[in-house]
Coordinates of N, CA and C in Angstrom, one line a residue:
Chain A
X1 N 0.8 -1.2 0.0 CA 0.0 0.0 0.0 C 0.9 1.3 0.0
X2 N 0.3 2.4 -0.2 CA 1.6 3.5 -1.1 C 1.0 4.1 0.3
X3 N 2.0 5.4 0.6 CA 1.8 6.2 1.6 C 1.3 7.2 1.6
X4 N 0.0 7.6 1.2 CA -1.2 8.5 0.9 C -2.3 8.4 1.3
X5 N -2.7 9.4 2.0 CA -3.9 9.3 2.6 C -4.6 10.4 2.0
X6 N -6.5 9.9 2.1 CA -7.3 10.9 1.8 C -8.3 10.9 3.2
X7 N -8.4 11.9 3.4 CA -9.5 11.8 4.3 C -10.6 13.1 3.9
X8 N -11.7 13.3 4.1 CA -12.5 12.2 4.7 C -12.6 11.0 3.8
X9 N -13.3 9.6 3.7 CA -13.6 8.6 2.8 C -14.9 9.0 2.2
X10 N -15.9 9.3 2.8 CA -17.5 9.7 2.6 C -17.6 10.8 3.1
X11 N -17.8 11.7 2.4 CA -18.7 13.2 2.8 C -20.0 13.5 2.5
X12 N -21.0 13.8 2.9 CA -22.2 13.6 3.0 C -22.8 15.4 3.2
X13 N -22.9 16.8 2.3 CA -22.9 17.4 3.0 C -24.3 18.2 2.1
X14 N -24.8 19.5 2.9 CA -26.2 20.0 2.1 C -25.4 21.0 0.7
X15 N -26.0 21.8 -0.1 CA -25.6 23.0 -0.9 C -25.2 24.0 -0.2
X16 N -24.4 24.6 -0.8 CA -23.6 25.6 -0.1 C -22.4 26.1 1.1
X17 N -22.4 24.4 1.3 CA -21.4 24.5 2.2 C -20.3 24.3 1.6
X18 N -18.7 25.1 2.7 CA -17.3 24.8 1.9 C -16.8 23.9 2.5
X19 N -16.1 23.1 1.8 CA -15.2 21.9 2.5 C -14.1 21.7 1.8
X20 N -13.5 21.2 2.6 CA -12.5 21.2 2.4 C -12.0 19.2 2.3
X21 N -10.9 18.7 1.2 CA -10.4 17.5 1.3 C -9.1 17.3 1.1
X22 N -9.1 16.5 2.0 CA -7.4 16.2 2.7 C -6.6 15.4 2.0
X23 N -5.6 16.1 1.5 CA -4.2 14.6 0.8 C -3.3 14.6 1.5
X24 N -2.5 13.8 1.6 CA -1.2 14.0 2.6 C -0.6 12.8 2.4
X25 N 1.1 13.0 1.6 CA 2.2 11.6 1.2 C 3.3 11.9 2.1
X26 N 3.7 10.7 2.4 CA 4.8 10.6 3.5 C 6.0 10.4 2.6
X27 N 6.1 10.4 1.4 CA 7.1 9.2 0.0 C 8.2 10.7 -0.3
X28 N 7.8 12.0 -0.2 CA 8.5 13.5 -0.1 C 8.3 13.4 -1.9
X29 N 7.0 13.3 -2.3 CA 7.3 13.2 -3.5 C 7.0 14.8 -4.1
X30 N 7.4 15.5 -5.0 CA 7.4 16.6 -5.4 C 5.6 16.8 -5.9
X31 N 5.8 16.0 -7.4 CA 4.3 16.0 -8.1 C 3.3 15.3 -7.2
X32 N 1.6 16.3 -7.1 CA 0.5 15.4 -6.7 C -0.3 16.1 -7.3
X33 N -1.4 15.3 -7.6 CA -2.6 15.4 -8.4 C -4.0 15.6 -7.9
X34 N -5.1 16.2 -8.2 CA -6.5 15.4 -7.9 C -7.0 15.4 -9.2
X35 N -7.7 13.9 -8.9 CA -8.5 13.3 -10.1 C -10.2 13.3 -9.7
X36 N -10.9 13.6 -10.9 CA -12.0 13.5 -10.4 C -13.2 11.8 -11.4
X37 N -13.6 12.1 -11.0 CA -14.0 10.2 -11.5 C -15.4 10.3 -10.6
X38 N -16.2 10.2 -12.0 CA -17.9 9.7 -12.3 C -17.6 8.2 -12.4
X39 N -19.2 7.6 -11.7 CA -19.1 5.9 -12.1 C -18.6 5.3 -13.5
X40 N -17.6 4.4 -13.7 CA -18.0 4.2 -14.7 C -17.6 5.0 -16.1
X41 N -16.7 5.7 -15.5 CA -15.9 7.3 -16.1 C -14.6 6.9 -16.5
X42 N -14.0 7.8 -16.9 CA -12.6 7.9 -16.7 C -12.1 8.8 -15.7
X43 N -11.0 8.8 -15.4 CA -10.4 9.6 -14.7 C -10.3 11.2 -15.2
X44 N -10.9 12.4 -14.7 CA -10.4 13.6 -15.2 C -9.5 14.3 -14.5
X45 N -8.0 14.7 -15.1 CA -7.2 15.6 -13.8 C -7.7 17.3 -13.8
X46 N -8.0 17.5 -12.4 CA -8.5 18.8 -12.2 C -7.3 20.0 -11.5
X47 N -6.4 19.2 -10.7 CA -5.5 20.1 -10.5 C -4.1 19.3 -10.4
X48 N -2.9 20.2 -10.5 CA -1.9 19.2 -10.4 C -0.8 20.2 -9.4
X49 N 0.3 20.0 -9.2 CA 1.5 20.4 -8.3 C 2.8 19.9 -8.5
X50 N 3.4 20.6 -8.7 CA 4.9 20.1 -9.4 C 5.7 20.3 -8.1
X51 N 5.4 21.0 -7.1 CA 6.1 21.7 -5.9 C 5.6 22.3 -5.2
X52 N 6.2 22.8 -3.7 CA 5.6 23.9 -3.0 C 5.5 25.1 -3.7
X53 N 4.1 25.7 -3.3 CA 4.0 27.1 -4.1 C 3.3 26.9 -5.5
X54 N 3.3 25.8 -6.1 CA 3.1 25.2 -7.9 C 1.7 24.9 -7.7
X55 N 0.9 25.5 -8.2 CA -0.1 24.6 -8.6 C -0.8 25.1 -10.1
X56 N -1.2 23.9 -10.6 CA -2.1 24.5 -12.4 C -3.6 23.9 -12.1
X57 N -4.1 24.2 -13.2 CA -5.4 23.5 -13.4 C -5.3 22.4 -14.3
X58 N -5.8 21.8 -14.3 CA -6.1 20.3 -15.0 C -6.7 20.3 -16.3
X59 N -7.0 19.3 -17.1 CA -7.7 19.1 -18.3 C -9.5 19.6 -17.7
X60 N -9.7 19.0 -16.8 CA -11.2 18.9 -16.7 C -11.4 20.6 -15.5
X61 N -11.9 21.7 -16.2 CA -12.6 22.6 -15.7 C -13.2 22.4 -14.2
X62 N -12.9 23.1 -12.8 CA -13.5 22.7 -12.1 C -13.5 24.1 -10.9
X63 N -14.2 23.7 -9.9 CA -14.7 25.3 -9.4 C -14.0 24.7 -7.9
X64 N -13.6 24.4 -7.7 CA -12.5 24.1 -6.5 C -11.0 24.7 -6.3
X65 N -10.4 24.9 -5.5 CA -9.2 25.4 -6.0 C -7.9 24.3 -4.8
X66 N -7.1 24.8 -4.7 CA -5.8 23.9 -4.6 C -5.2 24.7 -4.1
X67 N -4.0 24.0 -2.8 CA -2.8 24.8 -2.2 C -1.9 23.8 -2.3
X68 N -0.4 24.3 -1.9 CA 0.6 23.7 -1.9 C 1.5 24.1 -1.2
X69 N 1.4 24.0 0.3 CA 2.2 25.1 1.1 C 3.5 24.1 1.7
X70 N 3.1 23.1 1.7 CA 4.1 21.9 2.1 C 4.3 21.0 1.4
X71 N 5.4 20.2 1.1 CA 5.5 19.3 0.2 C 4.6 18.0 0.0
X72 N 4.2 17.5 1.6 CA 3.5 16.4 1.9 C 1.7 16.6 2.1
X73 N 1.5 18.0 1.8 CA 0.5 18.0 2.0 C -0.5 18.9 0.8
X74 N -2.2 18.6 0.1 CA -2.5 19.2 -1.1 C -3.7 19.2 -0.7
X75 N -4.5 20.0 -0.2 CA -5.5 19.9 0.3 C -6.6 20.6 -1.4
X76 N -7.8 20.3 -1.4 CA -8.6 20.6 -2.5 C -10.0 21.4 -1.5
X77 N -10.3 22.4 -2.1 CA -10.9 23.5 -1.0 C -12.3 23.4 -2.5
X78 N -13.6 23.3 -1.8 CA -15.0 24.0 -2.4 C -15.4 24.7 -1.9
X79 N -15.5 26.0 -2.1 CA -16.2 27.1 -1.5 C -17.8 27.3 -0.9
X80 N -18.7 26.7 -2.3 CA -19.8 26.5 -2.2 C -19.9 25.4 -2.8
X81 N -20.6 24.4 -2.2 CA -20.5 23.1 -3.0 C -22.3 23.1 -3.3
X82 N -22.1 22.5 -4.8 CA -23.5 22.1 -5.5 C -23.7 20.6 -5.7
X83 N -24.6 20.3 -5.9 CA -25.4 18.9 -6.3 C -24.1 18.4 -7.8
X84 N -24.1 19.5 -8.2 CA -23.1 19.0 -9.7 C -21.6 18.2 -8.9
X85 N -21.3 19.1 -7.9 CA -20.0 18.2 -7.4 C -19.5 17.1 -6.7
X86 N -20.8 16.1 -6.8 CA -21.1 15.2 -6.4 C -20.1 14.2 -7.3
X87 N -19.2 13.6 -6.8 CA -18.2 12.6 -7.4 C -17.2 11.8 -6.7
X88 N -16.6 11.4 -7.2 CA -15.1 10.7 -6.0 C -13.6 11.4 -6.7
X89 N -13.3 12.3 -5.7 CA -11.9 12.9 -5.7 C -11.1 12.1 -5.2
X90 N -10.1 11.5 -6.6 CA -8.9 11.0 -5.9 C -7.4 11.8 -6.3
X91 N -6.4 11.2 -5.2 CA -5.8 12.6 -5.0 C -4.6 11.2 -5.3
X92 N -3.4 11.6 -5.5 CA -2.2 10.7 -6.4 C -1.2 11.6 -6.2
X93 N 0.0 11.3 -5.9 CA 1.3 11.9 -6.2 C 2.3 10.3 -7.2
X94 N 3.3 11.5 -7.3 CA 4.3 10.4 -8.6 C 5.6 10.4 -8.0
X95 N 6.2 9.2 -8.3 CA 7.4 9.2 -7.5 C 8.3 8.6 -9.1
X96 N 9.6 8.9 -9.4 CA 10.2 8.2 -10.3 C 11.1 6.9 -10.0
X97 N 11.1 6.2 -11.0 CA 12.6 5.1 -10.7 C 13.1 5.2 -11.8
X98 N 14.0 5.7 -12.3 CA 15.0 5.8 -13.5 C 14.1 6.6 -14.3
X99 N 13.8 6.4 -15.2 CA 13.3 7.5 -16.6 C 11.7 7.1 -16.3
X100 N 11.2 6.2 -15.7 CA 9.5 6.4 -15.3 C 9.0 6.9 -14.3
X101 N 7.9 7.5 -14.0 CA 7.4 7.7 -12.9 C 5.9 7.5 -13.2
X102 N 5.4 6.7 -12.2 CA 4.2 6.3 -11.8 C 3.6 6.7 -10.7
X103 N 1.9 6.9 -11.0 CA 1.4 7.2 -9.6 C 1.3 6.8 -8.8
X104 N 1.4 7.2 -7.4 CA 0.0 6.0 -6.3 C -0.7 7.0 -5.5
X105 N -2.3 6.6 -5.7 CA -3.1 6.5 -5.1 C -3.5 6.6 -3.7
X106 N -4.4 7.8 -3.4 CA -4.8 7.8 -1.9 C -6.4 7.1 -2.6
X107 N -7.2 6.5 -1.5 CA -8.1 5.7 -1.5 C -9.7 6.2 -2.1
X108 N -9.6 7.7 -1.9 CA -10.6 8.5 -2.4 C -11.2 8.7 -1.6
X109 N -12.0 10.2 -1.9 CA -13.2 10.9 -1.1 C -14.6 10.8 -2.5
X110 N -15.3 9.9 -1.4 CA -16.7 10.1 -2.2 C -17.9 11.3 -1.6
X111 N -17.8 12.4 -2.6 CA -18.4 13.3 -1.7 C -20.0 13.6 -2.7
X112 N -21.2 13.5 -1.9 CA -22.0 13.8 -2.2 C -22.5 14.8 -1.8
X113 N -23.2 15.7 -2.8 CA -23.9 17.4 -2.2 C -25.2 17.1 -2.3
X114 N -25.7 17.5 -1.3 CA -27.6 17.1 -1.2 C -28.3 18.5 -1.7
Chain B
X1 N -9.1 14.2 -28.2 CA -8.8 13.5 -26.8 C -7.6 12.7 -27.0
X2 N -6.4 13.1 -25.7 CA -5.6 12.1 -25.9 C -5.6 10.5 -25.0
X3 N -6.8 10.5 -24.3 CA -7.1 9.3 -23.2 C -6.9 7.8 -24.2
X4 N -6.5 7.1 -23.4 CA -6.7 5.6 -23.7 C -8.1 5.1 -23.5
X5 N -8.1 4.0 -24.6 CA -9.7 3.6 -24.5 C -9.7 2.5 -24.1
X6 N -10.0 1.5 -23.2 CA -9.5 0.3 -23.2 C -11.4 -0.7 -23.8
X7 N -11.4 -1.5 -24.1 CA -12.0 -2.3 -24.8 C -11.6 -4.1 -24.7
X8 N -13.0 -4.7 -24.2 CA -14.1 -4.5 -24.1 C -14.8 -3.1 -23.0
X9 N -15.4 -3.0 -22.7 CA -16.0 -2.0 -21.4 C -15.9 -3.0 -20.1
X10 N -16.7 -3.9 -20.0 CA -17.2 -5.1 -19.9 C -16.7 -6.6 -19.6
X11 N -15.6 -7.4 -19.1 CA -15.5 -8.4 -18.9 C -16.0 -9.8 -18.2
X12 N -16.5 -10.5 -18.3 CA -17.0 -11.8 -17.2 C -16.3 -12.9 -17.3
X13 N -15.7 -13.6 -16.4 CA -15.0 -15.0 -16.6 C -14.9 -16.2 -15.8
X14 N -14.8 -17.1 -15.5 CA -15.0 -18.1 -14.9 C -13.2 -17.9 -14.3
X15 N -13.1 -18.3 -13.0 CA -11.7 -18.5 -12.7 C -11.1 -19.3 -13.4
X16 N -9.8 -19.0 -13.6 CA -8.9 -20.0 -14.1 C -8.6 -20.1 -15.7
X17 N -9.7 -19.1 -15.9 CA -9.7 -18.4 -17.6 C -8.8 -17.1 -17.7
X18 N -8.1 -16.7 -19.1 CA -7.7 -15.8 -19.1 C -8.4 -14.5 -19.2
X19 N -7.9 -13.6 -18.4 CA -8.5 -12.4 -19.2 C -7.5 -11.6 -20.4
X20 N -8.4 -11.5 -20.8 CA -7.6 -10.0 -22.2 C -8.5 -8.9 -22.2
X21 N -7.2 -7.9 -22.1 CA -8.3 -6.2 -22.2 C -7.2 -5.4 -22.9
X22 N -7.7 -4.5 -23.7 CA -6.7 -3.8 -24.7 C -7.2 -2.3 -24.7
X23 N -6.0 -1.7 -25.4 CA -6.5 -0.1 -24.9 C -5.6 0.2 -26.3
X24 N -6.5 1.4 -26.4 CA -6.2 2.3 -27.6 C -5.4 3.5 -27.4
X25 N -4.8 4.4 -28.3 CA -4.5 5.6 -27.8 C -4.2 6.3 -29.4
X26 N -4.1 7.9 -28.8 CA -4.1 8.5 -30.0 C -2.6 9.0 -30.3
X27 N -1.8 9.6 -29.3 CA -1.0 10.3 -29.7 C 0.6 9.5 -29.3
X28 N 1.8 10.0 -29.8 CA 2.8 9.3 -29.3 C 3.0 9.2 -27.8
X29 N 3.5 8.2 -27.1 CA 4.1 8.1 -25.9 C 5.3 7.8 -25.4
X30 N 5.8 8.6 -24.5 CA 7.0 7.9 -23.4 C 6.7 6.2 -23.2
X31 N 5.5 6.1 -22.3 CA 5.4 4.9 -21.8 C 4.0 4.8 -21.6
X32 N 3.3 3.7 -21.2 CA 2.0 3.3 -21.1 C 1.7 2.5 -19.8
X33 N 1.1 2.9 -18.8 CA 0.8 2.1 -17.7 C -0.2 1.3 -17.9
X34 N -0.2 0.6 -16.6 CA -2.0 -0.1 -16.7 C -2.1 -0.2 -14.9
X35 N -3.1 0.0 -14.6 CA -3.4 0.0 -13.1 C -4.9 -0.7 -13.2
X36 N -4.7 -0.7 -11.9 CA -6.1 -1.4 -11.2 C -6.9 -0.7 -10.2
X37 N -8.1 -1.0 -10.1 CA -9.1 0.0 -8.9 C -10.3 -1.0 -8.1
X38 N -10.2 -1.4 -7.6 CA -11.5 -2.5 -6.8 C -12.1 -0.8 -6.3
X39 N -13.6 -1.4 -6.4 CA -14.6 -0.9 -6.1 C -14.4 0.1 -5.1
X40 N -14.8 1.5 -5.3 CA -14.7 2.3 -4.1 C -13.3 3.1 -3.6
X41 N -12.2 2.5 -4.4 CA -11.4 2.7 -3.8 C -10.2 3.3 -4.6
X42 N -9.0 3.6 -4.2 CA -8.0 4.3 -5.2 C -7.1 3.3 -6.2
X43 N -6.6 3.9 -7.4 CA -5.7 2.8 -8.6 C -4.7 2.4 -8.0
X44 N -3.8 1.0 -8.5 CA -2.8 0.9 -7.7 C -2.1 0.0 -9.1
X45 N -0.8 1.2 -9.5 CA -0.1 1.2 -10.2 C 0.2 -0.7 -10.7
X46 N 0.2 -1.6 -11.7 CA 0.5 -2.4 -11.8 C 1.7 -2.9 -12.9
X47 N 1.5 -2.4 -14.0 CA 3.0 -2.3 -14.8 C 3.7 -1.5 -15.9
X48 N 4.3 -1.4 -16.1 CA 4.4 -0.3 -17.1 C 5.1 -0.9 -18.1
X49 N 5.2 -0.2 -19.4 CA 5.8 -0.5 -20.7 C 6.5 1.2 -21.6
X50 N 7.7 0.7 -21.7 CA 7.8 1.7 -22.1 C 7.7 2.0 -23.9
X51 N 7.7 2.6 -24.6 CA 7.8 3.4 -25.8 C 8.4 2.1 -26.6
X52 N 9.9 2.2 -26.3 CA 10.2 1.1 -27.0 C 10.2 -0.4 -26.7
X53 N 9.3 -0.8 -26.3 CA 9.0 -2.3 -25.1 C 8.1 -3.2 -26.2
X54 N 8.4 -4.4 -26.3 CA 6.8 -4.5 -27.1 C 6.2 -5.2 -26.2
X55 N 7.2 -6.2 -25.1 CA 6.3 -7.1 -24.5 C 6.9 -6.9 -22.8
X56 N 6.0 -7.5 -22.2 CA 6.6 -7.0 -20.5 C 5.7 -8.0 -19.7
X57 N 6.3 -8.9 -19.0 CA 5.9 -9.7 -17.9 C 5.9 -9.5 -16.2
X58 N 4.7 -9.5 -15.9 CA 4.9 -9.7 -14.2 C 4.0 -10.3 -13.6
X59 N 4.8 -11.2 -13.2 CA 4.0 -12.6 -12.5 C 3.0 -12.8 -13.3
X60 N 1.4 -13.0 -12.9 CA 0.6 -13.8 -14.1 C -0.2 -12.4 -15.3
X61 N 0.4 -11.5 -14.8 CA 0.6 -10.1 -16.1 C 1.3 -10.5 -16.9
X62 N 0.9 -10.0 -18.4 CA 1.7 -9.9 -19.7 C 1.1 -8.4 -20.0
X63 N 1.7 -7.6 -20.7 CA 1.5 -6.3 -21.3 C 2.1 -5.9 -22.7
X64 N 1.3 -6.2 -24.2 CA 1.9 -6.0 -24.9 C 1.7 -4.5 -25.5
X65 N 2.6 -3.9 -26.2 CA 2.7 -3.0 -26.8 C 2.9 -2.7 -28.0
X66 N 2.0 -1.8 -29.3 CA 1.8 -2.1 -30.4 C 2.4 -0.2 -30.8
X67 N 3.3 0.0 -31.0 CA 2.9 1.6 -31.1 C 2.6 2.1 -32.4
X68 N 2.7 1.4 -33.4 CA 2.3 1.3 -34.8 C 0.9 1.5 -35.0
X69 N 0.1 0.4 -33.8 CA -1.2 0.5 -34.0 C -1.5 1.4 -32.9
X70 N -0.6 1.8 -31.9 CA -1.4 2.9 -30.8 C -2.2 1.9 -30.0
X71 N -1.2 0.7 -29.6 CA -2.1 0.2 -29.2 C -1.6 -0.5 -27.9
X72 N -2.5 -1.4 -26.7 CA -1.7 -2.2 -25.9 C -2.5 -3.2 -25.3
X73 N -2.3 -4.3 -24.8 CA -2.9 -5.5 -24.3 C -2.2 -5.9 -22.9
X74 N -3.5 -6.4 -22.1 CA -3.4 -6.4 -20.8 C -4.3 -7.7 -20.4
X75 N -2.7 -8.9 -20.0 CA -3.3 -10.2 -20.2 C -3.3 -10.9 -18.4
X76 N -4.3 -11.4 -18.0 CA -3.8 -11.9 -16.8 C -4.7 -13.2 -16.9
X77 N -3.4 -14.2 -16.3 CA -3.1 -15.9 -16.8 C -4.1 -16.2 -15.8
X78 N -4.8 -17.5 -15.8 CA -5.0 -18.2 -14.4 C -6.0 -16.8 -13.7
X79 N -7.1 -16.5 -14.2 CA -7.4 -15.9 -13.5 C -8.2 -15.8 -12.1
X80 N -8.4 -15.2 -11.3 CA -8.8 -15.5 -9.8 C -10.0 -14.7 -9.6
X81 N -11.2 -15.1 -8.5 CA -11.9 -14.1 -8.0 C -11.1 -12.9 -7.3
X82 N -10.3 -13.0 -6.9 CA -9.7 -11.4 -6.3 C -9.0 -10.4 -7.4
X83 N -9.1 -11.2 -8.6 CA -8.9 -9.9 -10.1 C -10.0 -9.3 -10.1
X84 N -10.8 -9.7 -9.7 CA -12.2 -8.5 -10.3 C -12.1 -7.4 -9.5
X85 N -12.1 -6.5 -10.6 CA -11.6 -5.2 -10.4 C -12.0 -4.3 -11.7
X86 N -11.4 -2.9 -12.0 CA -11.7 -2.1 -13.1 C -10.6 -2.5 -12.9
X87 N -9.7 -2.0 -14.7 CA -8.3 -1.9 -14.9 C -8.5 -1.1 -16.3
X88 N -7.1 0.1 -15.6 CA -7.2 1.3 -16.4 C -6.2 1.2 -17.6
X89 N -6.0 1.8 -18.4 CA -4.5 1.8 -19.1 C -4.3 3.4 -19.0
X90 N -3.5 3.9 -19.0 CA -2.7 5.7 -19.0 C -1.4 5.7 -19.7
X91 N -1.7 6.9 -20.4 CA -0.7 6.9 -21.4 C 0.4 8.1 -21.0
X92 N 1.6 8.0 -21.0 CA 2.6 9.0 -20.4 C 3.0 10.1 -22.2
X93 N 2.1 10.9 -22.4 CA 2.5 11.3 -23.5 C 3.8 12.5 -24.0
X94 N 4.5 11.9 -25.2 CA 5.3 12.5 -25.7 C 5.1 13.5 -26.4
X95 N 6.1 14.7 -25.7 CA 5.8 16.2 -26.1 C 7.7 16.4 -27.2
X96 N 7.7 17.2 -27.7 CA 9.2 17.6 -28.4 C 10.1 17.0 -27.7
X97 N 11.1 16.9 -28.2 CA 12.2 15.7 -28.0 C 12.2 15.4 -27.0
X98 N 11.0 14.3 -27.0 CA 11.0 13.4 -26.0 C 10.2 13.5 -24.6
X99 N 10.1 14.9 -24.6 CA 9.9 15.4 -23.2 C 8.4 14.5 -22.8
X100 N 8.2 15.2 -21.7 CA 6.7 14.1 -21.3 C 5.8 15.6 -20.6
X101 N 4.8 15.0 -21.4 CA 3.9 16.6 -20.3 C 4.0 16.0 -18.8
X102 N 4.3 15.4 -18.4 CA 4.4 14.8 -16.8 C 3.2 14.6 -16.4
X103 N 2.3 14.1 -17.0 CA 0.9 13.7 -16.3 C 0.3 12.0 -17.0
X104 N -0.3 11.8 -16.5 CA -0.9 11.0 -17.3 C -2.5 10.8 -18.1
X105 N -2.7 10.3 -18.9 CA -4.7 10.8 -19.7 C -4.9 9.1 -19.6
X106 N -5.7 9.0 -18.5 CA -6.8 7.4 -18.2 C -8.2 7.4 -19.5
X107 N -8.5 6.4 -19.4 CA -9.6 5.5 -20.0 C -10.2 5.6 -19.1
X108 N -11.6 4.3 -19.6 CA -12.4 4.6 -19.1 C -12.6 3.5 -18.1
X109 N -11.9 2.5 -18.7 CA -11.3 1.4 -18.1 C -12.7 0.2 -18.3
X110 N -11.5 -1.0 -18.4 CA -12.6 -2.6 -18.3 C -12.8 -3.0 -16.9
X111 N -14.2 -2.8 -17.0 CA -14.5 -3.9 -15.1 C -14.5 -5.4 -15.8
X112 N -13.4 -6.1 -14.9 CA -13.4 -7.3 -15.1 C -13.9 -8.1 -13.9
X113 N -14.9 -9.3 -14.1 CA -15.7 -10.0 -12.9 C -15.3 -11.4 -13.2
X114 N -14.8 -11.8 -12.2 CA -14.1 -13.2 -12.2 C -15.1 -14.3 -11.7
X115 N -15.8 -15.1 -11.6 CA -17.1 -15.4 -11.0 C -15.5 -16.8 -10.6
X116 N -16.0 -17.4 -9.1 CA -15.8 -18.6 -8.8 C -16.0 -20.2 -9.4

């Protein structure tokens, strides 16, 4: 198992509330990602992080935003959250071995907006 | 789109059958992964192939690689009820000499169901 955590697992919350979701790697990897993923989907990247201080927007448009104040940690902030943001955010950093680098996986946040 | 497509959508198998799942892609690559995801839960990296690879074994994984056809296959031998799972392919895409945009573009992935 890779050393990434997401917390919460289930979020359960009404409209309009902000929340906030937790990533945190112990591996000191530079790059981390959030992906966002419908049933049955593919994976969309919504934000990524090359470093402290670094952060971009992803292929897939999204109303959330992203910090990077520590290496080990990438938190994903909704200000007002809607019924549309109802999905599973999974959050990934990359670590290299010689000329590849592959991701691993924190376990995901399934967050539903009521 | 540069995402991998992997094909069938859809697998079912009796244990101890092979599975085969294959993925498409559109544009050049560095390398090509394939990962896995049981229900609910996060991918977990399983093998990779690089650019110039055609074939790649681990343990009852084979992973072949077609880059001609933009293509790749994802074989697991003897298969078990604890394979059932989705399994993704991502493609590590090649930008000018060589470079890699450093991300990866997923499919939509095959759920594979191993029945006992």
């Amino acid at each position: 198992e890779a050393d990434i955590y997401q917390t919460p697992r289930y979020l359960v919350i009404g409209t309009g509330k902000k929340i906030t979701l937790e990533c945190s790697q112990t591996m000191g990897h530079d790059k981390m990602y959030w992906y966002q993923q419908d049933p049955g989907m593919e994976l969309h990247l919504i934000h990524y992080s090359y470093g402290v201080n670094s952060t971009e927007k992803g292929d897939l448009s999204s109303e959330s935003t992203v910090s990077r104040i520590r290496t080990e940690h990438f938190p994903l902030t909704l200000e007002s959250a809607r019924p549309s943001h109802t999905s599973q955010y999974l959050c990934a950093s990359s670590g290299k071995q010689g000329w590849d680098e592959k991701l691993f996986f924190g376990s995901g946040t399934q967050l539903s907006v009521l | 789109s540069q995402q991998g497509e992997e094909d069938p959508q859809a697998l079912s198998i009796q244990e101890g059958e092979n599975a085969t799942m294959n993925c498409s892609y559109k544009t050049s690559i560095n390398n090509l992964q394939w990962y896995r995801q049981n229900s609910g839960r996060g991918l977990v990296h399983l093998i990779l192939i690089r650019s110039n690879e055609r074939e790649k074994h681990s343990g009852r994984l084979r992973v072949t690689l077609d880059t001609s056809k933009k293509s790749s296959s994802l074989l697991i031998t003897a298969s078990r009820a604890a394979d059932t799972a989705s399994y993704f392919c991502a493609t590590d895409v090649k930008v000018d000499r060589g470079s890699t945009l450093g991300r990866l573009y997923f499919g939509r992935g095959t759920q594979l169901t191993v029945w006992p």
